[in-house]
Amino acid sequence: MDLRTSPDEQAFRAEARAWLEAAVAELPPKPPAEDWAARRAHDTTWQRTLHDAGYAGLDWPPEAGGRGATPGQHLIFLEEAERAGAPYVGVGFVGLLHAGPTIAAEGSTEQRARYLPPILRGEEVWCQGFSEPGAGSDLASLSTRAVLDGDHYVVNGQKIWTSFAQVADFCELLVRTDPAAPKHRGITWLILPMDTPGIEVRPLRTIGGSSEFSEVFLTDVRVPVANRVGDENDGWRVAMVTFSFERGTAFVGDLLGARRLHESLVETARASGAWEDGGIRRELGHLGADLDALWALTLRNVTQAERGSGVPGLGGSVFKLHYTQVRHRMGDLAMRLLGPDGLDLQDEHVRGWVYAMSMTIAAGTTQIQRNIIGERILGLPKEPA
């Protein structure tokens, strides 16, 4: 890994910066958080703008519809997008960061041709149907059942924490196709059209007042066998590919936002007079150093993926675990600095503190990440059953 930028990358940065400054200036105002139709239109319009300018799927291979940019170029673009205040992936995050890369890696030729271009153009939105009320951290215990009936699977069950289900066209769905097999070996990964009869979506309200998550109920839902990604009962392996993208690269934009939030927190400390406290300055310095180290780890993880199979490796779990801890520390410090203003959920630091709570669960719990690191990186014995 080389942390320096090449002349080509410097030229790419200048090109991207100029385009982003002009494009962001033309953006309409961000719609209200609970106007889901407007949010979908806003986010997908930006995605189409990226596509038409040649910036959609920068890190996707050309055969998947992407630009085939280097890891350095991809990260440079994300840096410049954050600097310009450009929208991130928004409601398109499951398709762009999870399902799309998984289909590019594991899907058939027909599936890649059918599903990847509309994701990149912002025409179709995806959600994730993995977690269940009784299968969160232990996802392999999922019980949503799919029974083969001719050329369709008939699906019955319930999913929860399904992001943006209320505006999604498709769902990456994990189902149990062999209940007699060991739990990791009887799972299948399906593409579920969300307009299929038998699907009921019920939005959930979070502690922050938002409703981006939903419960999804599936009753005799028929999914074509052609929508299976990978082999039947091989869905756990395919899901591990999805998780590697989720933990390895999907948090890149989030990390850039955290670095900006850290800069804002420094300004808050200066404005409030807390900067005079040596302990506060030390905490802020440590947080800044940790965020810089996480960015270096991101460069390493992306570079390793590029030199290997294209799929992020176990470094994603190291990143996810430490990033979670950093966000908690930063949120706690922000609440101390804000004092009574910490009751205002409209403040970006308060929202960041609330968001940090979810980080211990999202993309695999902290306990799961520690198990992965202990067993697969450090070679420690497996946790007793």
mmCIF file of C-alpha atoms in Angstrom:
data_model
loop_
_atom_site.group_PDB
_atom_site.id
_atom_site.type_symbol
_atom_site.label_atom_id
_atom_site.label_comp_id
_atom_site.label_asym_id
_atom_site.label_seq_id
_atom_site.Cartn_x
_atom_site.Cartn_y
_atom_site.Cartn_z
ATOM 1 C CA MET A 1 0.000 0.000 0.000
ATOM 2 C CA ASP A 2 1.294 3.456 -0.958
ATOM 3 C CA LEU A 3 -0.215 6.356 1.008
ATOM 4 C CA ARG A 4 1.111 8.865 -1.528
ATOM 5 C CA THR A 5 -0.916 9.918 -4.560
ATOM 6 C CA SER A 6 0.444 9.499 -8.065
ATOM 7 C CA PRO A 7 0.354 12.246 -10.739
ATOM 8 C CA ASP A 8 -2.599 10.434 -12.360
ATOM 9 C CA GLU A 9 -4.446 10.396 -9.051
ATOM 10 C CA GLN A 10 -3.721 14.075 -8.487
ATOM 11 C CA ALA A 11 -5.172 14.833 -11.921
ATOM 12 C CA PHE A 12 -8.210 12.687 -11.111
ATOM 13 C CA ARG A 13 -8.691 14.602 -7.842
ATOM 14 C CA ALA A 14 -8.681 17.937 -9.666
ATOM 15 C CA GLU A 15 -11.164 16.627 -12.243
ATOM 16 C CA ALA A 16 -13.484 15.182 -9.580
ATOM 17 C CA ARG A 17 -13.291 18.296 -7.396
ATOM 18 C CA ALA A 18 -14.241 20.598 -10.269
ATOM 19 C CA TRP A 19 -17.146 18.392 -11.354
ATOM 20 C CA LEU A 20 -18.487 17.929 -7.821
ATOM 21 C CA GLU A 21 -18.405 21.639 -7.036
ATOM 22 C CA ALA A 22 -20.484 22.367 -10.139
ATOM 23 C CA ALA A 23 -22.864 19.425 -9.698
ATOM 24 C CA VAL A 24 -23.544 20.004 -5.988
ATOM 25 C CA ALA A 25 -24.344 23.655 -6.681
ATOM 26 C CA GLU A 26 -27.215 22.496 -8.917
ATOM 27 C CA LEU A 27 -28.746 20.142 -6.332
ATOM 28 C CA PRO A 28 -32.234 20.915 -4.984
ATOM 29 C CA PRO A 29 -32.674 21.139 -1.190
ATOM 30 C CA LYS A 30 -32.661 17.863 0.736
ATOM 31 C CA PRO A 31 -36.256 16.708 1.298
ATOM 32 C CA PRO A 32 -37.817 16.137 4.748
ATOM 33 C CA ALA A 33 -36.603 12.964 6.463
ATOM 34 C CA GLU A 34 -40.039 11.318 6.504
ATOM 35 C CA ASP A 35 -41.048 12.147 2.919
ATOM 36 C CA TRP A 36 -39.912 8.823 1.543
ATOM 37 C CA ALA A 37 -41.068 9.362 -2.031
ATOM 38 C CA ALA A 38 -39.150 12.636 -2.167
ATOM 39 C CA ARG A 39 -36.093 11.069 -0.547
ATOM 40 C CA ARG A 40 -36.056 8.281 -3.107
ATOM 41 C CA ALA A 41 -36.403 10.780 -5.955
ATOM 42 C CA HIS A 42 -33.629 12.981 -4.528
ATOM 43 C CA ASP A 43 -31.162 10.125 -3.969
ATOM 44 C CA THR A 44 -31.817 8.292 -7.234
ATOM 45 C CA THR A 45 -31.603 11.528 -9.232
ATOM 46 C CA TRP A 46 -28.149 12.129 -7.763
ATOM 47 C CA GLN A 47 -27.170 8.559 -8.600
ATOM 48 C CA ARG A 48 -28.295 9.101 -12.203
ATOM 49 C CA THR A 49 -26.250 12.322 -12.283
ATOM 50 C CA LEU A 50 -23.187 10.359 -11.152
ATOM 51 C CA HIS A 51 -23.888 7.698 -13.779
ATOM 52 C CA ASP A 52 -24.252 10.147 -16.644
ATOM 53 C CA ALA A 53 -20.979 11.845 -15.660
ATOM 54 C CA GLY A 54 -19.097 8.521 -15.461
ATOM 55 C CA TYR A 55 -18.745 8.490 -11.670
ATOM 56 C CA ALA A 56 -21.207 5.720 -10.785
ATOM 57 C CA GLY A 57 -19.680 2.427 -9.707
ATOM 58 C CA LEU A 58 -16.173 3.825 -9.846
ATOM 59 C CA ASP A 59 -14.749 0.743 -8.151
ATOM 60 C CA TRP A 60 -16.952 -1.745 -10.023
ATOM 61 C CA PRO A 61 -15.296 -3.650 -12.886
ATOM 62 C CA PRO A 62 -16.220 -2.509 -16.424
ATOM 63 C CA GLU A 63 -17.952 -5.822 -17.125
ATOM 64 C CA ALA A 64 -20.301 -5.023 -14.230
ATOM 65 C CA GLY A 65 -21.014 -1.567 -15.619
ATOM 66 C CA GLY A 66 -18.469 0.305 -13.521
ATOM 67 C CA ARG A 67 -15.490 2.456 -14.404
ATOM 68 C CA GLY A 68 -12.838 0.052 -13.157
ATOM 69 C CA ALA A 69 -11.082 2.841 -11.281
ATOM 70 C CA THR A 70 -8.168 2.113 -8.992
ATOM 71 C CA PRO A 71 -8.779 1.901 -5.225
ATOM 72 C CA GLY A 72 -6.916 5.180 -4.892
ATOM 73 C CA GLN A 73 -9.205 6.934 -7.370
ATOM 74 C CA HIS A 74 -12.309 5.559 -5.660
ATOM 75 C CA LEU A 75 -11.233 6.800 -2.252
ATOM 76 C CA ILE A 76 -10.169 10.155 -3.687
ATOM 77 C CA PHE A 77 -13.643 10.606 -5.159
ATOM 78 C CA LEU A 78 -15.275 9.785 -1.825
ATOM 79 C CA GLU A 79 -13.005 12.298 -0.091
ATOM 80 C CA GLU A 80 -13.875 15.002 -2.600
ATOM 81 C CA ALA A 81 -17.598 14.167 -2.426
ATOM 82 C CA GLU A 82 -17.540 14.622 1.351
ATOM 83 C CA ARG A 83 -15.565 17.857 0.975
ATOM 84 C CA ALA A 84 -18.126 19.200 -1.532
ATOM 85 C CA GLY A 85 -21.087 18.235 0.634
ATOM 86 C CA ALA A 86 -22.413 15.842 -2.001
ATOM 87 C CA PRO A 87 -25.098 13.296 -1.086
ATOM 88 C CA TYR A 88 -23.874 9.836 -0.196
ATOM 89 C CA VAL A 89 -25.676 6.702 -1.411
ATOM 90 C CA GLY A 90 -28.856 7.365 0.593
ATOM 91 C CA VAL A 91 -31.691 4.940 -0.127
ATOM 92 C CA GLY A 92 -29.462 3.198 -2.695
ATOM 93 C CA PHE A 93 -26.934 1.947 -0.181
ATOM 94 C CA VAL A 94 -28.023 -1.731 -0.118
ATOM 95 C CA GLY A 95 -27.947 -2.011 -3.894
ATOM 96 C CA LEU A 96 -24.753 -0.030 -4.386
ATOM 97 C CA LEU A 97 -22.744 -1.326 -1.431
ATOM 98 C CA HIS A 98 -24.148 -4.799 -0.632
ATOM 99 C CA ALA A 99 -26.381 -6.505 -3.207
ATOM 100 C CA GLY A 100 -24.755 -5.066 -6.318
ATOM 101 C CA PRO A 101 -21.182 -6.060 -5.409
ATOM 102 C CA THR A 102 -22.444 -9.499 -4.299
ATOM 103 C CA ILE A 103 -24.227 -10.093 -7.607
ATOM 104 C CA ALA A 104 -21.149 -8.847 -9.460
ATOM 105 C CA ALA A 105 -19.040 -11.418 -7.575
ATOM 106 C CA GLU A 106 -21.467 -14.352 -7.307
ATOM 107 C CA GLY A 107 -24.328 -13.810 -9.768
ATOM 108 C CA SER A 108 -24.817 -15.431 -13.155
ATOM 109 C CA THR A 109 -24.135 -13.597 -16.396
ATOM 110 C CA GLU A 110 -27.875 -13.045 -16.812
ATOM 111 C CA GLN A 111 -28.264 -11.708 -13.268
ATOM 112 C CA ARG A 112 -25.379 -9.291 -13.646
ATOM 113 C CA ALA A 113 -26.814 -7.985 -16.927
ATOM 114 C CA ARG A 114 -30.318 -7.621 -15.477
ATOM 115 C CA TYR A 115 -29.686 -6.095 -12.044
ATOM 116 C CA LEU A 116 -26.407 -4.180 -12.054
ATOM 117 C CA PRO A 117 -27.073 -1.465 -14.685
ATOM 118 C CA PRO A 118 -30.352 -0.274 -13.060
ATOM 119 C CA ILE A 119 -28.587 -0.059 -9.678
ATOM 120 C CA LEU A 120 -25.849 2.124 -11.142
ATOM 121 C CA ARG A 121 -28.355 4.316 -12.996
ATOM 122 C CA GLY A 122 -30.402 4.838 -9.837
ATOM 123 C CA GLU A 123 -33.466 3.228 -11.372
ATOM 124 C CA GLU A 124 -33.942 0.443 -8.810
ATOM 125 C CA VAL A 125 -33.585 0.515 -5.032
ATOM 126 C CA TRP A 126 -32.773 -2.511 -2.866
ATOM 127 C CA CYS A 127 -33.295 -3.487 0.762
ATOM 128 C CA GLN A 128 -31.790 -6.283 2.864
ATOM 129 C CA GLY A 129 -33.880 -9.155 4.227
ATOM 130 C CA PHE A 130 -31.401 -10.910 6.514
ATOM 131 C CA SER A 131 -32.178 -10.295 10.223
ATOM 132 C CA GLU A 132 -35.227 -11.799 11.915
ATOM 133 C CA PRO A 133 -36.797 -11.260 15.351
ATOM 134 C CA GLY A 134 -35.170 -14.504 16.546
ATOM 135 C CA ALA A 135 -32.053 -14.394 14.373
ATOM 136 C CA GLY A 136 -29.981 -11.230 14.669
ATOM 137 C CA SER A 137 -26.471 -11.824 15.987
ATOM 138 C CA ASP A 138 -26.915 -15.557 15.326
ATOM 139 C CA LEU A 139 -28.134 -14.982 11.787
ATOM 140 C CA ALA A 140 -27.568 -18.615 10.799
ATOM 141 C CA SER A 141 -30.548 -19.484 13.039
ATOM 142 C CA LEU A 142 -32.924 -17.749 10.623
ATOM 143 C CA SER A 143 -36.234 -19.549 10.128
ATOM 144 C CA THR A 144 -37.878 -17.869 7.114
ATOM 145 C CA ARG A 145 -38.672 -20.916 4.995
ATOM 146 C CA ALA A 146 -38.521 -21.381 1.239
ATOM 147 C CA VAL A 147 -40.042 -24.551 -0.220
ATOM 148 C CA LEU A 148 -39.385 -25.507 -3.836
ATOM 149 C CA ASP A 149 -42.551 -25.688 -5.940
ATOM 150 C CA GLY A 150 -41.757 -26.268 -9.599
ATOM 151 C CA ASP A 151 -39.724 -23.334 -10.876
ATOM 152 C CA HIS A 152 -40.505 -21.155 -7.819
ATOM 153 C CA TYR A 153 -39.696 -21.050 -4.130
ATOM 154 C CA VAL A 154 -42.656 -20.422 -1.829
ATOM 155 C CA VAL A 155 -41.438 -18.207 1.034
ATOM 156 C CA ASN A 156 -43.019 -17.748 4.471
ATOM 157 C CA GLY A 157 -41.533 -15.859 7.407
ATOM 158 C CA GLN A 158 -40.625 -12.466 8.828
ATOM 159 C CA LYS A 159 -37.658 -10.103 8.510
ATOM 160 C CA ILE A 160 -36.776 -7.087 10.636
ATOM 161 C CA TRP A 161 -34.473 -4.040 10.480
ATOM 162 C CA THR A 162 -35.013 -3.950 6.714
ATOM 163 C CA SER A 163 -33.585 -0.592 5.650
ATOM 164 C CA PHE A 164 -35.663 1.430 3.148
ATOM 165 C CA ALA A 165 -38.057 -1.456 2.497
ATOM 166 C CA GLN A 166 -40.895 1.016 1.994
ATOM 167 C CA VAL A 167 -39.257 2.412 -1.170
ATOM 168 C CA ALA A 168 -37.363 -0.677 -2.392
ATOM 169 C CA ASP A 169 -37.888 -2.512 -5.673
ATOM 170 C CA PHE A 170 -35.875 -5.603 -4.696
ATOM 171 C CA CYS A 171 -34.649 -7.335 -1.558
ATOM 172 C CA GLU A 172 -31.559 -9.454 -1.004
ATOM 173 C CA LEU A 173 -33.227 -12.257 0.943
ATOM 174 C CA LEU A 174 -31.816 -15.108 3.015
ATOM 175 C CA VAL A 175 -34.134 -18.105 3.427
ATOM 176 C CA ARG A 176 -33.911 -21.611 4.840
ATOM 177 C CA THR A 177 -34.283 -24.208 2.093
ATOM 178 C CA ASP A 178 -33.139 -27.303 4.051
ATOM 179 C CA PRO A 179 -34.277 -27.322 7.691
ATOM 180 C CA ALA A 180 -32.683 -30.740 8.230
ATOM 181 C CA ALA A 181 -29.172 -29.534 7.346
ATOM 182 C CA PRO A 182 -26.771 -27.933 9.840
ATOM 183 C CA LYS A 183 -27.917 -24.350 10.223
ATOM 184 C CA HIS A 184 -25.112 -22.800 8.152
ATOM 185 C CA ARG A 185 -25.655 -25.251 5.288
ATOM 186 C CA GLY A 186 -29.392 -25.005 4.647
ATOM 187 C CA ILE A 187 -29.594 -21.320 3.648
ATOM 188 C CA THR A 188 -30.158 -19.817 0.179
ATOM 189 C CA TRP A 189 -29.658 -16.237 -1.129
ATOM 190 C CA LEU A 190 -32.567 -14.981 -3.250
ATOM 191 C CA ILE A 191 -33.484 -11.853 -5.193
ATOM 192 C CA LEU A 192 -36.996 -10.875 -4.116
ATOM 193 C CA PRO A 193 -39.071 -8.379 -6.163
ATOM 194 C CA MET A 194 -40.833 -6.243 -3.555
ATOM 195 C CA ASP A 195 -44.038 -5.992 -5.597
ATOM 196 C CA THR A 196 -44.610 -9.754 -5.309
ATOM 197 C CA PRO A 197 -48.005 -10.660 -3.774
ATOM 198 C CA GLY A 198 -47.837 -11.732 -0.128
ATOM 199 C CA ILE A 199 -45.364 -9.053 1.099
ATOM 200 C CA GLU A 200 -46.364 -6.665 3.889
ATOM 201 C CA VAL A 201 -44.020 -3.845 4.965
ATOM 202 C CA ARG A 202 -44.459 -2.159 8.363
ATOM 203 C CA PRO A 203 -42.085 0.778 9.078
ATOM 204 C CA LEU A 204 -40.467 0.981 12.531
ATOM 205 C CA ARG A 205 -39.803 4.193 14.473
ATOM 206 C CA THR A 206 -36.270 4.528 15.908
ATOM 207 C CA ILE A 207 -35.125 6.341 19.047
ATOM 208 C CA GLY A 208 -34.013 9.197 16.804
ATOM 209 C CA GLY A 209 -37.514 9.574 15.389
ATOM 210 C CA SER A 210 -36.720 8.193 11.922
ATOM 211 C CA SER A 211 -38.405 5.281 10.146
ATOM 212 C CA GLU A 212 -35.795 3.948 7.740
ATOM 213 C CA PHE A 213 -36.190 0.416 9.158
ATOM 214 C CA SER A 214 -39.162 -1.859 8.604
ATOM 215 C CA GLU A 215 -40.572 -5.232 9.486
ATOM 216 C CA VAL A 216 -41.331 -7.350 6.426
ATOM 217 C CA PHE A 217 -43.882 -10.182 6.558
ATOM 218 C CA LEU A 218 -43.819 -12.860 3.837
ATOM 219 C CA THR A 219 -46.862 -15.061 3.270
ATOM 220 C CA ASP A 220 -46.761 -17.642 0.445
ATOM 221 C CA VAL A 221 -44.486 -15.366 -1.583
ATOM 222 C CA ARG A 222 -43.414 -16.975 -4.850
ATOM 223 C CA VAL A 223 -39.840 -16.270 -5.962
ATOM 224 C CA PRO A 224 -38.505 -17.688 -9.254
ATOM 225 C CA VAL A 225 -35.669 -20.183 -8.945
ATOM 226 C CA ALA A 226 -33.896 -18.028 -11.548
ATOM 227 C CA ASN A 227 -33.601 -15.395 -8.799
ATOM 228 C CA ARG A 228 -31.309 -17.574 -6.707
ATOM 229 C CA VAL A 229 -27.733 -16.283 -6.411
ATOM 230 C CA GLY A 230 -25.357 -19.209 -6.049
ATOM 231 C CA ASP A 231 -26.445 -22.775 -5.437
ATOM 232 C CA GLU A 232 -29.308 -23.877 -3.251
ATOM 233 C CA ASN A 233 -28.164 -24.244 0.375
ATOM 234 C CA ASP A 234 -24.976 -22.292 -0.400
ATOM 235 C CA GLY A 235 -26.465 -19.000 0.726
ATOM 236 C CA TRP A 236 -24.361 -18.674 3.861
ATOM 237 C CA ARG A 237 -21.178 -18.539 1.801
ATOM 238 C CA VAL A 238 -22.765 -15.970 -0.541
ATOM 239 C CA ALA A 239 -23.920 -13.980 2.502
ATOM 240 C CA MET A 240 -20.328 -13.914 3.769
ATOM 241 C CA VAL A 241 -19.407 -12.162 0.521
ATOM 242 C CA THR A 242 -22.168 -9.626 1.216
ATOM 243 C CA PHE A 243 -20.912 -9.133 4.786
ATOM 244 C CA SER A 244 -17.347 -8.629 3.607
ATOM 245 C CA PHE A 245 -18.496 -5.706 1.459
ATOM 246 C CA GLU A 246 -20.716 -4.395 4.268
ATOM 247 C CA ARG A 247 -17.889 -4.409 6.816
ATOM 248 C CA GLY A 248 -14.980 -3.761 4.507
ATOM 249 C CA THR A 249 -15.957 -0.870 2.235
ATOM 250 C CA ALA A 250 -19.543 0.195 2.957
ATOM 251 C CA PHE A 251 -18.436 2.358 5.898
ATOM 252 C CA VAL A 252 -15.962 4.432 3.869
ATOM 253 C CA GLY A 253 -18.366 7.340 3.394
ATOM 254 C CA ASP A 254 -19.395 7.066 7.027
ATOM 255 C CA LEU A 255 -15.754 7.312 8.116
ATOM 256 C CA LEU A 256 -15.261 10.431 6.031
ATOM 257 C CA GLY A 257 -18.330 11.936 7.667
ATOM 258 C CA ALA A 258 -16.916 11.059 11.088
ATOM 259 C CA ARG A 259 -13.689 12.885 10.269
ATOM 260 C CA ARG A 260 -15.697 15.981 9.363
ATOM 261 C CA LEU A 261 -17.727 15.577 12.571
ATOM 262 C CA HIS A 262 -14.477 15.431 14.544
ATOM 263 C CA GLU A 263 -13.364 18.733 13.014
ATOM 264 C CA SER A 264 -16.713 20.234 14.006
ATOM 265 C CA LEU A 265 -16.276 18.896 17.539
ATOM 266 C CA VAL A 266 -12.886 20.615 17.778
ATOM 267 C CA GLU A 267 -14.566 23.891 16.824
ATOM 268 C CA THR A 268 -17.272 23.274 19.429
ATOM 269 C CA ALA A 269 -14.584 22.808 22.087
ATOM 270 C CA ARG A 270 -12.846 26.011 21.032
ATOM 271 C CA ALA A 271 -16.081 28.029 21.018
ATOM 272 C CA SER A 272 -17.184 26.782 24.445
ATOM 273 C CA GLY A 273 -13.822 27.334 26.128
ATOM 274 C CA ALA A 274 -13.390 23.597 26.782
ATOM 275 C CA TRP A 275 -10.283 23.721 24.575
ATOM 276 C CA GLU A 276 -8.401 25.207 27.512
ATOM 277 C CA ASP A 277 -8.749 21.871 29.300
ATOM 278 C CA GLY A 278 -5.673 19.753 28.506
ATOM 279 C CA GLY A 279 -7.640 16.552 29.037
ATOM 280 C CA ILE A 280 -10.222 17.589 26.421
ATOM 281 C CA ARG A 281 -7.486 18.445 23.916
ATOM 282 C CA ARG A 282 -5.868 15.062 24.556
ATOM 283 C CA GLU A 283 -9.154 13.208 23.955
ATOM 284 C CA LEU A 284 -9.755 15.106 20.734
ATOM 285 C CA GLY A 285 -6.190 14.402 19.629
ATOM 286 C CA HIS A 286 -6.550 10.689 20.308
ATOM 287 C CA LEU A 287 -9.829 10.601 18.381
ATOM 288 C CA GLY A 288 -8.232 12.377 15.435
ATOM 289 C CA ALA A 289 -5.324 9.927 15.445
ATOM 290 C CA ASP A 290 -7.710 6.962 15.585
ATOM 291 C CA LEU A 291 -9.723 8.292 12.643
ATOM 292 C CA ASP A 292 -6.506 8.778 10.646
ATOM 293 C CA ALA A 293 -5.458 5.213 11.498
ATOM 294 C CA LEU A 294 -8.860 3.909 10.397
ATOM 295 C CA TRP A 295 -8.458 5.721 7.091
ATOM 296 C CA ALA A 296 -5.049 4.078 6.620
ATOM 297 C CA LEU A 297 -6.623 0.703 7.458
ATOM 298 C CA THR A 298 -9.323 1.400 4.864
ATOM 299 C CA LEU A 299 -6.642 2.049 2.241
ATOM 300 C CA ARG A 300 -4.991 -1.228 3.212
ATOM 301 C CA ASN A 301 -8.231 -3.221 3.091
ATOM 302 C CA VAL A 302 -9.248 -1.825 -0.285
ATOM 303 C CA THR A 303 -5.784 -2.384 -1.725
ATOM 304 C CA GLN A 304 -5.750 -5.987 -0.490
ATOM 305 C CA ALA A 305 -9.156 -6.600 -2.050
ATOM 306 C CA GLU A 306 -7.981 -5.152 -5.360
ATOM 307 C CA ARG A 307 -4.895 -7.395 -5.390
ATOM 308 C CA GLY A 308 -6.903 -10.473 -4.443
ATOM 309 C CA SER A 309 -10.393 -11.582 -5.419
ATOM 310 C CA GLY A 310 -11.916 -8.108 -5.303
ATOM 311 C CA VAL A 311 -13.789 -9.044 -2.124
ATOM 312 C CA PRO A 312 -12.718 -7.318 1.123
ATOM 313 C CA GLY A 313 -11.173 -9.653 3.691
ATOM 314 C CA LEU A 314 -11.046 -9.996 7.454
ATOM 315 C CA GLY A 315 -9.591 -6.516 7.837
ATOM 316 C CA GLY A 316 -13.174 -5.328 7.555
ATOM 317 C CA SER A 317 -13.956 -6.841 10.947
ATOM 318 C CA VAL A 318 -10.933 -5.096 12.498
ATOM 319 C CA PHE A 319 -12.150 -1.823 11.010
ATOM 320 C CA LYS A 320 -15.759 -2.319 12.110
ATOM 321 C CA LEU A 321 -14.802 -3.161 15.701
ATOM 322 C CA HIS A 322 -12.460 -0.212 16.217
ATOM 323 C CA TYR A 323 -14.629 2.250 14.303
ATOM 324 C CA THR A 324 -17.559 1.380 16.582
ATOM 325 C CA GLN A 325 -15.444 2.111 19.642
ATOM 326 C CA VAL A 326 -14.206 5.419 18.209
ATOM 327 C CA ARG A 327 -17.739 6.580 17.386
ATOM 328 C CA HIS A 328 -18.851 5.789 20.950
ATOM 329 C CA ARG A 329 -15.959 7.758 22.428
ATOM 330 C CA MET A 330 -16.590 10.673 20.103
ATOM 331 C CA GLY A 331 -20.302 10.674 20.904
ATOM 332 C CA ASP A 332 -19.692 10.572 24.650
ATOM 333 C CA LEU A 333 -17.228 13.466 24.432
ATOM 334 C CA ALA A 334 -19.675 15.464 22.311
ATOM 335 C CA MET A 335 -22.424 15.059 24.910
ATOM 336 C CA ARG A 336 -20.082 16.259 27.657
ATOM 337 C CA LEU A 337 -19.098 19.311 25.631
ATOM 338 C CA LEU A 338 -22.667 20.179 24.623
ATOM 339 C CA GLY A 339 -24.129 20.130 28.125
ATOM 340 C CA PRO A 340 -27.853 21.092 28.027
ATOM 341 C CA ASP A 341 -27.678 21.373 24.215
ATOM 342 C CA GLY A 342 -27.226 17.595 24.211
ATOM 343 C CA LEU A 343 -31.021 17.343 24.479
ATOM 344 C CA ASP A 344 -31.435 18.709 20.923
ATOM 345 C CA LEU A 345 -31.869 15.821 18.486
ATOM 346 C CA GLN A 346 -31.420 18.251 15.588
ATOM 347 C CA ASP A 347 -27.785 18.825 16.558
ATOM 348 C CA GLU A 348 -25.446 16.776 14.354
ATOM 349 C CA HIS A 349 -23.343 15.695 17.339
ATOM 350 C CA VAL A 350 -26.410 14.469 19.241
ATOM 351 C CA ARG A 351 -27.550 12.528 16.179
ATOM 352 C CA GLY A 352 -24.032 11.103 15.927
ATOM 353 C CA TRP A 353 -24.178 9.993 19.570
ATOM 354 C CA VAL A 354 -27.533 8.254 18.976
ATOM 355 C CA TYR A 355 -26.200 6.683 15.769
ATOM 356 C CA ALA A 356 -23.166 5.337 17.643
ATOM 357 C CA MET A 357 -25.512 3.181 19.731
ATOM 358 C CA SER A 358 -26.601 1.307 16.620
ATOM 359 C CA MET A 359 -23.012 0.753 15.481
ATOM 360 C CA THR A 360 -22.560 -2.060 18.009
ATOM 361 C CA ILE A 361 -25.257 -3.987 16.107
ATOM 362 C CA ALA A 362 -25.134 -2.883 12.449
ATOM 363 C CA ALA A 363 -23.177 -5.107 10.025
ATOM 364 C CA GLY A 364 -22.544 -7.699 12.749
ATOM 365 C CA THR A 365 -22.441 -7.052 16.476
ATOM 366 C CA THR A 366 -19.297 -6.120 18.366
ATOM 367 C CA GLN A 367 -19.288 -9.603 19.931
ATOM 368 C CA ILE A 368 -19.440 -11.238 16.489
ATOM 369 C CA GLN A 369 -16.534 -9.093 15.241
ATOM 370 C CA ARG A 370 -14.431 -10.077 18.267
ATOM 371 C CA ASN A 371 -15.142 -13.748 17.595
ATOM 372 C CA ILE A 372 -14.140 -13.359 13.938
ATOM 373 C CA ILE A 373 -10.903 -11.590 14.843
ATOM 374 C CA GLY A 374 -10.084 -14.048 17.612
ATOM 375 C CA GLU A 375 -10.782 -17.193 15.624
ATOM 376 C CA ARG A 376 -9.860 -16.283 12.039
ATOM 377 C CA ILE A 377 -7.031 -13.790 12.531
ATOM 378 C CA LEU A 378 -5.485 -14.657 15.897
ATOM 379 C CA GLY A 379 -6.148 -18.401 15.613
ATOM 380 C CA LEU A 380 -7.783 -18.692 19.035
ATOM 381 C CA PRO A 381 -10.056 -21.648 19.865
ATOM 382 C CA LYS A 382 -13.677 -21.312 18.793
ATOM 383 C CA GLU A 383 -16.244 -20.165 21.304
ATOM 384 C CA PRO A 384 -17.890 -23.186 23.028
ATOM 385 C CA ALA A 385 -21.288 -24.112 21.603
#
